[in-house]
XYZ file of C-alpha atoms in Angstrom:
705
model
C 95.406 58.691 139.657
C 93.093 61.343 138.286
C 95.990 63.323 136.802
C 97.598 60.217 135.339
C 94.355 59.229 133.682
C 94.040 62.649 132.093
C 97.602 62.461 130.829
C 97.044 59.060 129.286
C 93.829 60.324 127.706
C 95.758 63.150 126.136
C 98.642 61.102 124.839
C 97.033 57.949 123.541
C 95.288 57.947 120.170
C 94.276 55.068 117.923
C 96.522 54.290 114.978
C 94.683 53.481 111.776
C 95.639 50.487 109.650
C 98.784 51.108 107.662
C 99.606 54.259 109.632
C 102.758 54.945 111.615
C 103.492 56.673 114.891
C 106.159 59.282 114.158
C 108.082 61.671 116.402
C 109.216 65.306 116.312
C 110.652 67.854 118.719
C 109.256 71.371 119.067
C 111.702 73.817 120.626
C 110.429 77.187 121.852
C 112.881 80.023 122.467
C 111.133 81.940 125.293
C 113.337 85.017 124.922
C 113.489 85.199 121.115
C 110.660 87.451 119.925
C 109.925 87.366 116.180
C 106.740 89.495 115.969
C 103.884 90.855 118.027
C 100.127 91.339 117.645
C 96.972 92.243 119.545
C 94.057 89.846 118.938
C 91.548 92.687 119.229
C 93.093 94.217 116.126
C 94.675 91.251 114.361
C 92.104 88.448 114.542
C 89.044 89.547 112.594
C 86.381 88.343 110.194
C 84.384 89.679 107.261
C 80.833 90.636 106.357
C 79.863 90.498 102.677
C 76.950 90.930 100.312
C 74.502 88.082 99.721
C 71.436 87.165 97.698
C 68.363 89.375 97.891
C 66.579 88.999 101.237
C 69.467 87.265 103.043
C 70.491 90.237 105.192
C 67.403 90.146 107.383
C 67.727 86.380 107.886
C 71.432 86.583 108.736
C 71.352 89.446 111.222
C 68.991 87.973 113.806
C 69.890 88.304 117.498
C 70.614 84.562 117.694
C 72.880 84.595 114.639
C 74.719 87.726 115.731
C 75.404 86.160 119.141
C 76.669 82.986 117.455
C 78.900 84.874 115.027
C 80.402 86.922 117.843
C 81.045 83.796 119.911
C 83.914 82.845 117.583
C 85.722 85.752 119.263
C 86.968 87.252 116.042
C 86.980 90.950 116.830
C 87.381 93.560 114.046
C 85.168 93.463 110.960
C 86.287 93.934 107.368
C 83.304 94.939 105.223
C 83.585 93.377 101.771
C 82.224 95.009 98.638
C 80.687 92.533 96.212
C 79.659 95.306 93.805
C 83.266 95.905 92.775
C 83.544 92.231 91.789
C 80.291 92.239 89.830
C 80.995 95.371 87.727
C 78.433 97.408 89.625
C 78.164 100.834 91.213
C 77.335 100.777 94.924
C 74.328 102.751 96.152
C 75.481 102.441 99.770
C 72.507 104.640 100.648
C 69.329 104.005 98.604
C 68.695 107.740 98.955
C 70.786 110.011 96.779
C 70.942 111.947 93.522
C 71.571 111.344 89.814
C 73.668 113.617 87.645
C 70.733 113.526 85.186
C 67.892 113.734 87.680
C 65.246 114.311 85.014
C 65.829 110.814 83.605
C 66.987 108.962 86.772
C 70.313 108.126 85.175
C 73.915 109.208 84.928
C 76.424 109.219 87.794
C 75.050 108.424 91.246
C 76.002 109.950 94.606
C 74.417 108.473 97.725
C 73.136 110.992 100.240
C 75.144 111.700 103.385
C 72.083 113.176 105.133
C 71.041 111.444 108.354
C 67.600 109.887 108.033
C 66.100 106.444 108.609
C 68.810 103.823 109.311
C 70.205 102.093 106.243
C 69.446 98.386 106.612
C 70.307 97.190 103.102
C 72.074 98.685 100.105
C 72.319 97.667 96.471
C 74.549 97.371 93.464
C 73.630 98.650 90.011
C 74.842 96.907 86.857
C 76.802 99.105 84.473
C 75.116 99.084 81.036
C 78.290 100.272 79.299
C 80.126 97.130 80.345
C 82.797 95.669 78.081
C 83.887 92.594 80.068
C 82.238 89.273 79.404
C 83.395 87.785 82.709
C 83.587 89.248 86.205
C 84.694 88.133 89.660
C 81.186 87.626 91.084
C 78.417 85.647 89.385
C 79.391 85.961 85.701
C 75.760 86.807 85.016
C 76.508 89.930 82.961
C 77.833 90.278 79.440
C 79.901 92.467 77.167
C 78.148 95.031 74.988
C 80.899 94.604 72.386
C 79.705 91.220 71.132
C 76.081 91.167 72.293
C 74.587 91.576 68.806
C 72.866 94.834 69.768
C 74.194 97.852 67.862
C 72.252 100.269 70.090
C 74.230 99.233 73.190
C 77.905 100.083 73.623
C 80.979 99.817 75.806
C 82.525 103.023 77.076
C 85.757 103.494 79.009
C 85.948 105.299 82.333
C 85.927 109.091 81.806
C 87.904 109.563 85.033
C 90.964 108.240 83.185
C 90.952 111.264 80.876
C 93.647 113.871 81.479
C 90.956 116.315 82.639
C 90.670 114.213 85.812
C 94.078 112.524 86.065
C 96.169 115.614 85.348
C 98.419 113.328 83.283
C 98.978 112.973 79.557
C 96.631 110.766 77.551
C 99.642 108.659 76.558
C 99.951 107.450 80.148
C 96.481 105.904 80.121
C 95.743 104.321 76.740
C 92.589 102.239 76.884
C 92.127 98.877 75.242
C 89.792 96.099 74.239
C 90.987 92.477 74.109
C 89.096 89.786 72.187
C 89.581 86.102 73.039
C 88.893 83.903 70.011
C 89.191 80.814 72.304
C 91.659 79.078 69.977
C 94.072 80.079 67.249
C 92.183 81.473 64.255
C 93.334 82.972 60.964
C 92.665 86.736 61.046
C 93.391 89.639 58.711
C 90.465 92.060 59.151
C 88.397 93.839 61.769
C 85.141 95.758 61.650
C 84.494 98.366 64.351
C 81.178 100.106 64.891
C 82.193 103.168 66.889
C 80.085 104.927 69.458
C 80.580 108.481 70.733
C 83.294 109.450 71.537
C 85.398 107.390 69.129
C 89.155 106.866 68.757
C 90.951 108.952 66.150
C 94.213 107.039 66.595
C 94.620 103.421 67.643
C 96.479 100.179 66.941
C 95.025 96.763 66.182
C 97.364 94.103 67.536
C 97.692 90.364 67.987
C 99.463 88.231 70.582
C 102.532 86.723 68.945
C 104.467 83.641 69.962
C 103.120 81.126 72.444
C 99.395 81.594 73.000
C 98.237 81.888 76.631
C 95.267 79.714 77.607
C 93.683 82.596 79.479
C 94.212 86.213 80.533
C 96.147 85.183 83.645
C 98.241 82.505 81.913
C 101.001 84.637 80.458
C 103.526 83.138 78.040
C 107.074 84.350 78.674
C 108.170 84.421 75.040
C 105.163 86.287 73.680
C 103.916 89.831 73.390
C 101.668 92.226 71.495
C 102.503 93.009 67.907
C 100.683 95.492 65.669
C 99.291 94.076 62.430
C 101.194 95.308 59.334
C 98.286 97.626 58.477
C 96.848 97.882 61.965
C 98.140 101.336 62.949
C 95.408 103.952 62.481
C 96.373 107.609 62.763
C 93.358 109.779 61.956
C 92.233 109.456 58.350
C 89.040 107.702 57.277
C 89.455 104.784 59.706
C 89.929 107.279 62.536
C 86.723 109.232 61.885
C 84.286 107.065 63.803
C 81.244 105.444 62.245
C 81.285 101.880 60.933
C 84.735 100.978 59.568
C 86.324 97.786 58.258
C 90.117 97.590 58.257
C 92.196 95.154 56.221
C 94.959 94.428 58.717
C 97.357 92.331 56.658
C 97.728 90.796 53.189
C 98.241 87.377 54.742
C 96.184 86.035 57.609
C 97.789 85.785 61.052
C 97.104 82.812 63.287
C 96.331 84.027 66.801
C 93.893 83.625 69.659
C 94.087 87.129 71.115
C 93.352 90.499 69.453
C 93.880 93.863 71.141
C 92.667 97.306 70.074
C 94.942 99.825 71.769
C 93.164 103.200 71.911
C 95.333 106.314 72.004
C 93.441 109.513 71.142
C 89.797 110.268 71.858
C 87.648 112.398 69.595
C 86.165 113.944 72.764
C 82.835 114.275 71.034
C 79.586 113.932 72.939
C 76.125 112.677 71.984
C 73.596 115.287 70.962
C 72.015 117.230 73.838
C 74.679 116.044 76.304
C 75.307 118.444 79.209
C 77.859 116.349 81.115
C 81.536 116.608 80.164
C 82.007 112.949 81.124
C 79.935 111.934 78.097
C 82.690 113.215 75.808
C 85.644 111.600 77.593
C 87.128 108.209 76.826
C 86.156 105.809 74.040
C 82.934 104.062 73.008
C 82.433 101.055 70.722
C 79.052 99.607 69.786
C 80.044 96.289 68.234
C 83.184 94.406 67.170
C 83.682 91.897 64.355
C 86.898 89.915 63.870
C 87.582 87.778 60.833
C 88.971 87.416 57.358
C 88.585 89.638 54.299
C 89.627 88.467 50.827
C 88.882 91.834 49.292
C 85.328 90.961 48.372
C 83.798 89.283 51.416
C 84.240 89.794 55.159
C 83.839 86.564 57.172
C 83.022 87.267 60.820
C 84.310 84.593 63.241
C 83.007 86.107 66.487
C 79.964 84.804 68.378
C 77.169 87.122 69.556
C 74.907 86.814 72.547
C 74.109 88.099 76.020
C 75.831 85.553 78.229
C 79.208 84.055 78.980
C 78.431 80.967 76.910
C 76.953 82.650 73.834
C 79.335 85.512 73.029
C 82.994 85.793 72.115
C 84.704 86.897 75.310
C 86.052 90.410 75.529
C 88.042 92.236 78.198
C 88.308 95.996 78.540
C 90.668 98.376 80.307
C 87.895 100.166 82.223
C 84.162 100.787 82.333
C 82.123 103.970 82.538
C 80.252 104.033 85.911
C 77.233 105.651 84.217
C 73.992 103.738 84.882
C 70.226 104.050 85.330
C 67.671 103.463 88.065
C 66.464 100.420 86.136
C 69.906 98.775 86.350
C 69.598 97.651 89.976
C 70.863 94.130 90.596
C 67.690 92.595 91.995
C 69.426 89.363 92.966
C 71.889 90.662 95.553
C 72.217 93.146 98.385
C 74.814 94.513 100.791
C 74.169 94.847 104.538
C 73.355 98.453 105.375
C 75.970 100.499 107.175
C 73.610 101.329 110.051
C 72.439 97.734 110.385
C 75.998 96.502 110.717
C 76.983 98.979 113.419
C 73.631 98.735 115.160
C 73.623 94.916 115.282
C 76.577 94.798 117.655
C 78.736 92.849 115.194
C 81.464 95.486 115.339
C 81.663 95.258 119.184
C 82.264 99.010 119.173
C 85.642 98.420 117.525
C 86.914 100.203 114.404
C 85.669 98.651 111.174
C 87.637 98.460 107.944
C 85.295 100.135 105.458
C 85.698 99.892 101.661
C 84.787 102.364 98.948
C 84.238 101.649 95.274
C 87.037 102.831 92.975
C 87.027 100.962 89.674
C 83.265 101.036 89.087
C 82.259 104.055 91.151
C 82.979 107.766 91.501
C 85.159 109.767 93.893
C 82.107 111.799 94.935
C 80.236 108.700 96.085
C 83.234 107.607 98.166
C 83.500 111.006 99.854
C 79.794 111.014 100.649
C 80.112 107.656 102.430
C 82.924 108.953 104.631
C 80.906 112.075 105.473
C 78.007 109.831 106.481
C 79.995 107.635 108.865
C 81.601 110.729 110.388
C 78.151 112.226 111.022
C 77.081 108.957 112.653
C 80.290 108.939 114.732
C 81.036 105.384 113.678
C 84.518 104.046 114.356
C 86.046 104.070 110.868
C 89.643 105.290 111.123
C 90.702 103.424 107.958
C 89.230 103.059 104.492
C 90.134 100.350 101.975
C 90.147 101.505 98.347
C 89.142 98.887 95.815
C 88.430 95.172 95.675
C 90.506 92.800 93.544
C 91.414 95.268 90.766
C 94.184 92.944 89.557
C 91.577 90.241 89.027
C 89.572 92.663 86.881
C 92.638 93.090 84.607
C 92.843 96.866 84.886
C 96.278 98.299 84.149
C 98.127 99.224 87.375
C 98.741 102.808 86.217
C 95.033 103.241 85.434
C 93.984 101.971 88.831
C 96.573 104.197 90.504
C 95.000 107.210 88.769
C 91.491 106.259 89.977
C 92.844 105.415 93.434
C 94.520 108.832 93.695
C 91.273 110.627 92.810
C 89.330 108.630 95.392
C 92.022 109.366 97.981
C 91.893 113.098 97.296
C 88.112 113.043 97.578
C 88.227 111.174 100.903
C 90.876 113.490 102.346
C 88.725 116.471 101.462
C 86.301 115.068 104.046
C 88.847 113.952 106.650
C 92.539 114.785 106.108
C 93.507 112.328 108.868
C 91.742 109.262 107.490
C 94.071 106.284 106.973
C 93.866 104.956 103.416
C 95.081 101.699 101.911
C 94.278 98.819 99.636
C 93.779 97.622 96.996
C 92.666 94.150 98.232
C 94.734 92.203 95.742
C 93.330 88.976 94.386
C 96.840 87.583 93.937
C 100.153 89.024 95.069
C 101.838 87.904 91.831
C 99.265 88.863 89.186
C 100.516 90.151 85.833
C 98.163 91.899 83.434
C 98.754 90.538 79.956
C 96.281 92.975 78.385
C 98.223 96.068 79.421
C 101.677 94.957 78.260
C 103.446 97.309 75.911
C 103.860 96.487 72.252
C 106.768 94.173 71.471
C 107.635 93.482 75.108
C 106.862 90.985 77.835
C 106.399 92.501 81.257
C 107.760 90.310 84.048
C 106.788 92.720 86.811
C 103.844 91.992 89.059
C 100.691 94.079 89.081
C 101.489 95.417 92.559
C 104.982 96.642 91.691
C 103.623 98.734 88.816
C 100.784 100.024 90.988
C 103.129 101.103 93.798
C 105.391 102.830 91.297
C 102.503 104.607 89.557
C 100.973 105.756 92.835
C 104.311 107.216 93.928
C 104.681 109.019 90.605
C 101.325 110.711 91.162
C 102.528 111.939 94.575
C 100.140 109.677 96.511
C 102.563 107.272 98.177
C 101.259 108.292 101.612
C 97.789 107.131 100.581
C 99.017 103.549 100.661
C 99.247 103.409 104.453
C 98.501 99.675 104.391
C 98.463 97.041 101.672
C 95.605 94.543 101.663
C 95.272 91.258 99.834
C 93.103 88.163 99.776
C 94.313 84.603 100.250
C 92.426 81.783 98.539
C 95.307 79.568 97.432
C 93.539 76.615 95.818
C 91.401 76.527 92.697
C 92.001 72.870 91.870
C 90.180 71.632 94.956
C 90.124 67.979 93.900
C 93.906 67.767 94.049
C 94.209 66.252 97.550
C 94.127 68.265 100.757
C 97.330 66.822 102.270
C 99.350 67.899 99.258
C 97.732 71.337 99.273
C 98.101 71.948 103.007
C 101.810 71.246 102.634
C 102.000 74.179 100.210
C 100.327 76.757 102.467
C 103.444 77.812 104.457
C 105.420 78.558 101.300
C 102.487 80.332 99.645
C 102.114 82.714 102.586
C 105.828 83.449 102.935
C 106.156 83.900 99.159
C 103.231 86.339 99.063
C 104.753 88.492 101.803
C 108.191 88.417 100.192
C 106.682 89.318 96.821
C 104.883 92.356 98.215
C 108.016 93.641 99.915
C 110.107 93.101 96.782
C 107.424 94.944 94.805
C 108.224 98.123 96.702
C 105.918 97.994 99.720
C 108.113 99.472 102.490
C 108.660 97.396 105.655
C 106.923 100.168 107.598
C 103.670 99.680 105.660
C 101.539 97.006 107.376
C 100.053 94.077 105.480
C 96.385 93.148 105.907
C 94.960 89.794 104.846
C 91.441 91.154 104.405
C 89.976 87.811 103.307
C 91.213 84.254 103.594
C 89.721 80.847 102.904
C 90.755 77.455 101.572
C 89.357 78.249 98.136
C 87.227 80.830 96.400
C 85.139 77.853 95.242
C 82.900 75.583 97.288
C 84.703 72.442 98.430
C 84.468 69.613 100.932
C 87.859 70.669 102.313
C 86.198 73.746 103.813
C 83.942 71.521 105.910
C 86.353 68.848 107.127
C 89.435 69.206 109.315
C 91.591 70.274 106.373
C 89.735 73.583 106.545
C 90.477 73.841 110.253
C 94.189 73.227 109.713
C 94.244 75.754 106.883
C 92.739 78.487 109.077
C 95.172 77.850 111.923
C 98.235 77.680 109.662
C 97.257 80.799 107.713
C 96.599 83.014 110.727
C 99.544 81.928 112.839
C 102.118 81.960 110.070
C 101.019 85.294 108.654
C 101.290 86.912 112.092
C 104.636 85.213 112.761
C 106.037 86.756 109.559
C 105.002 90.253 110.574
C 101.546 90.412 109.023
C 99.329 92.857 110.879
C 95.667 91.905 110.493
C 93.757 88.798 109.350
C 90.063 88.514 108.457
C 88.372 85.133 108.101
C 85.901 85.053 105.218
C 82.610 83.334 106.044
C 81.335 84.753 109.312
C 77.711 84.454 108.217
C 75.780 81.143 108.606
C 75.482 79.522 105.201
C 74.232 76.420 103.452
C 76.589 74.460 101.219
C 77.033 74.766 97.480
C 78.301 72.248 94.971
C 81.792 73.088 93.781
C 82.374 74.309 90.235
C 85.849 72.874 89.760
C 85.210 69.759 91.846
C 81.907 67.894 92.416
C 81.956 68.140 96.223
C 79.858 70.260 98.540
C 81.037 72.920 100.979
C 81.397 76.609 101.752
C 83.662 79.047 103.557
C 81.577 79.439 106.703
C 81.753 79.175 110.472
C 78.244 77.722 110.666
C 76.338 75.279 108.516
C 72.808 76.658 108.089
C 69.602 75.932 106.232
C 68.344 78.083 103.375
C 66.719 80.474 105.878
C 70.084 80.965 107.640
C 69.064 79.062 110.774
C 72.219 77.507 112.220
C 72.310 73.708 111.991
C 75.836 73.024 113.221
C 79.213 74.554 113.974
C 81.866 73.970 111.347
C 85.475 72.898 111.885
C 86.530 76.474 111.154
C 84.406 77.717 114.075
C 86.038 75.278 116.480
C 89.488 76.277 115.253
C 88.651 79.967 115.501
C 87.770 79.489 119.178
C 91.024 77.618 119.779
C 93.027 80.450 118.204
C 91.168 83.420 119.678
C 90.601 82.013 123.167
C 92.998 79.156 123.997
C 96.091 80.207 122.019
C 95.564 83.977 122.220
C 93.751 85.977 124.892
C 90.468 87.253 123.454
C 90.556 90.186 125.896
C 93.454 91.556 123.882
C 96.785 93.065 124.766
C 100.267 92.647 123.379
C 101.066 89.078 122.323
C 104.664 88.222 121.482
C 105.335 85.452 118.984
C 108.371 83.390 119.889
C 110.867 81.642 117.659
C 109.782 78.003 117.427
C 111.580 75.164 115.645
C 110.338 71.724 114.589
C 112.988 69.009 114.157
C 113.021 65.288 113.399
C 115.687 62.675 112.749
C 114.726 62.758 109.094
C 116.021 65.370 106.667
C 112.554 65.617 105.160
C 110.454 68.541 106.421
C 107.826 67.164 108.827
C 104.117 67.917 108.287
C 104.009 69.586 111.693
C 103.310 73.278 112.263
C 104.225 74.933 115.566
C 103.591 78.552 116.566
C 104.268 79.885 120.049
C 103.026 83.063 121.673
C 103.611 84.721 125.047
C 100.274 86.089 126.187
C 99.801 89.297 128.210
C 99.507 87.229 131.406
C 102.998 85.865 130.768
C 101.907 82.336 129.882
C 103.231 80.675 126.737
C 100.820 78.872 124.413
C 101.870 76.759 121.459
C 99.655 75.933 118.477
C 100.479 72.475 117.044
C 99.221 71.313 113.647
C 99.476 67.838 112.182
C 99.050 68.128 108.407
C 99.602 64.384 108.004
C 96.276 62.816 107.022
C 97.359 59.255 107.880
C 99.865 59.212 110.705
C 99.858 60.097 114.383
C 102.827 62.110 115.572
C 104.172 62.449 119.108
C 105.887 65.721 119.883
C 108.275 66.695 122.664
C 107.659 70.366 123.464
C 110.683 72.099 124.955
C 110.724 75.607 126.367
C 107.519 75.648 128.393
C 107.743 76.557 132.073
C 107.913 73.633 134.502
C 106.648 75.419 137.619
C 103.458 73.343 137.511
C 102.946 69.641 137.091
C 100.393 70.028 134.339
C 99.635 71.972 131.170
C 96.260 72.865 129.668
C 95.547 71.450 126.231
C 92.780 71.539 123.632
C 92.578 69.228 120.646
C 90.406 68.940 117.533
C 90.845 65.585 115.820
C 88.693 62.829 114.310
C 87.570 61.924 117.830
C 85.941 65.359 118.151
C 85.022 66.267 114.552
C 84.666 64.046 111.510
C 82.981 65.196 108.303
C 80.733 62.757 106.427
C 80.062 63.900 102.876
C 76.553 63.327 101.547
C 76.049 66.088 99.000
C 73.932 68.919 100.371
C 73.088 66.745 103.394
C 76.675 66.241 104.543
C 77.228 66.526 108.305
C 79.975 66.197 110.902
C 79.683 63.237 113.297
C 81.008 63.546 115.971
C 80.936 67.323 116.313
C 81.675 67.971 119.980
C 84.252 70.712 119.483
C 87.782 70.834 120.897
C 88.514 68.463 123.755
C 89.955 70.037 126.911
C 92.712 67.996 128.561
C 95.514 68.152 131.099
C 99.033 67.161 130.120
C 101.951 66.323 132.356
C 104.735 68.867 131.950
C 107.446 67.313 129.815
C 105.256 64.453 128.575
C 105.059 63.892 124.791
C 102.044 65.460 123.113
C 100.078 63.205 120.792
C 98.949 64.753 117.507
C 96.415 62.514 115.724
C 96.156 62.658 111.914
C 94.783 65.967 110.628
C 94.502 67.637 114.016
C 94.801 71.043 115.660
C 96.148 71.211 119.211
C 96.862 74.058 121.621
C 99.089 73.501 124.663
C 99.297 76.303 127.229
C 101.068 76.892 130.487
C 98.657 76.840 133.418
């Protein structure tokens, strides 16, 4: 009677008005292995930078214990500074290249002293990008209205450092006029060094809406009089160039910089001051021969200046440039808190906005501390920063050489792609459209520099949805194809099958959304992890380990956050989120949190209909020999019953855990939204061979006893 009652409890679920009860069959092939993983290596989470003062409130003993209780094991340390166009002072102690003025190029100290509890990013004052991938609270010096400030390209892309010809790494500036405008003239106020040869170009054909919205039938075309080869216009200073007799209607202007004057400011003692290109201010417009009409906007914010994008940025900065609003957890705090569990941590180094010397110093420091850091990730979302793949490969190679000078055996990889299919419109060659992805060009360029071995793993981030008001059921249905397409794209881009793939961040969206708080977020986490591992992915890292309050979405007026725990503004935990409950189901019920080899088994979902069912099924044989199957119902309205075939029948019952509306239901109320009920997964017993009931939007694990 007791067992029968439990079985009925497991199989009966209320059917909402207008809903249907549908049926599917899940067939497990117990002897058909498709992949393998170890949870201690493959099921991880991240730690990131936060607002000033948050680190101390996050890393309390109570919070650390709660974060660890999700049973995610390895930690991937995320580097917000690379997203915010900042240099990372991973140790507040260190040295400047120009020590007399507390400015120049910074190298953090590798000397062992007081533990590092927090570290900071420093804004780069020679910035040329209006937007960034962090807070968009900086601005371009090209259209800021200040002729004493200037943008300067990265000196480490000069042939002195790359060992390659200057022609391989032309630098560029792109101006977005926001809509098609009539243009025939440009005024450039050069800094030092200036360009002695360059081309002024426009985007022809269909006009992209943004830098990542590439038009297939378009390309860069040099203005009729836009090619400058030395002469007066190539002598620096303040020059105005009449680009064409007739105006050209275009939204996008590019200045393609070929040859540097290699001149340095007076009294300069650092060779890096003379490398690259510097521009103080840009003016785009029309010239009728008598009057120049400037159509650009000037200001010191995203909303007040004409947007510009640049190929690179000089990592030169000053002590006064510290970002006072944010901080990174200190290396010693992270290892000392117990968050790493004594396991190896995936540690990043700055590449795009930092120096090879600073990266090497960090590796020396962790080696002196004897921290478990066998692998280093180079970069953070360089494709999202619109750097040319060949340029990033050159910086990556220099960072790799610097790291190997410290430890020849260190395992290097990256570059933490923002999108596996990104194409960089800015870097396309004149007169052509480049259909290749950013990664394919990066892999090719890295191989050409002789650094193919320094891509021992490829990392990427997975935040598939920007339009977060578009309906979660429709979006969840897209997740399987998005994951499989990303993996296929990376392999077709030249990443060898022997090179492992790391999903170093994943979340429903990079923006705050209600979906992250309700059961859609739970289903997303389960689908993402299980499918990625089933397709041969090696490591996954959930983004949002730290307790967090909710934010209002930018693209959609709902409240949410990627987080395991809902917290108040002081980071005190208020409640466990659906993602926490799902994490426990994956790491403890489906997989064995003690680790060991887990074999994923071929699993098929079938129905009488030809239409693909909204059911996900992923089976794993655990080290103890028991098979566990993860069942997902992505149908927001209907209950499904599932016959599970292939489980052992030696016992009368199976263990089961379920998260559905009966256990977790989110009630939106702005910043005061809460889940009621919020009891966590329900433990049940199922009769072997009995149908399994999957309520709408639910996550279920069934495991042999």
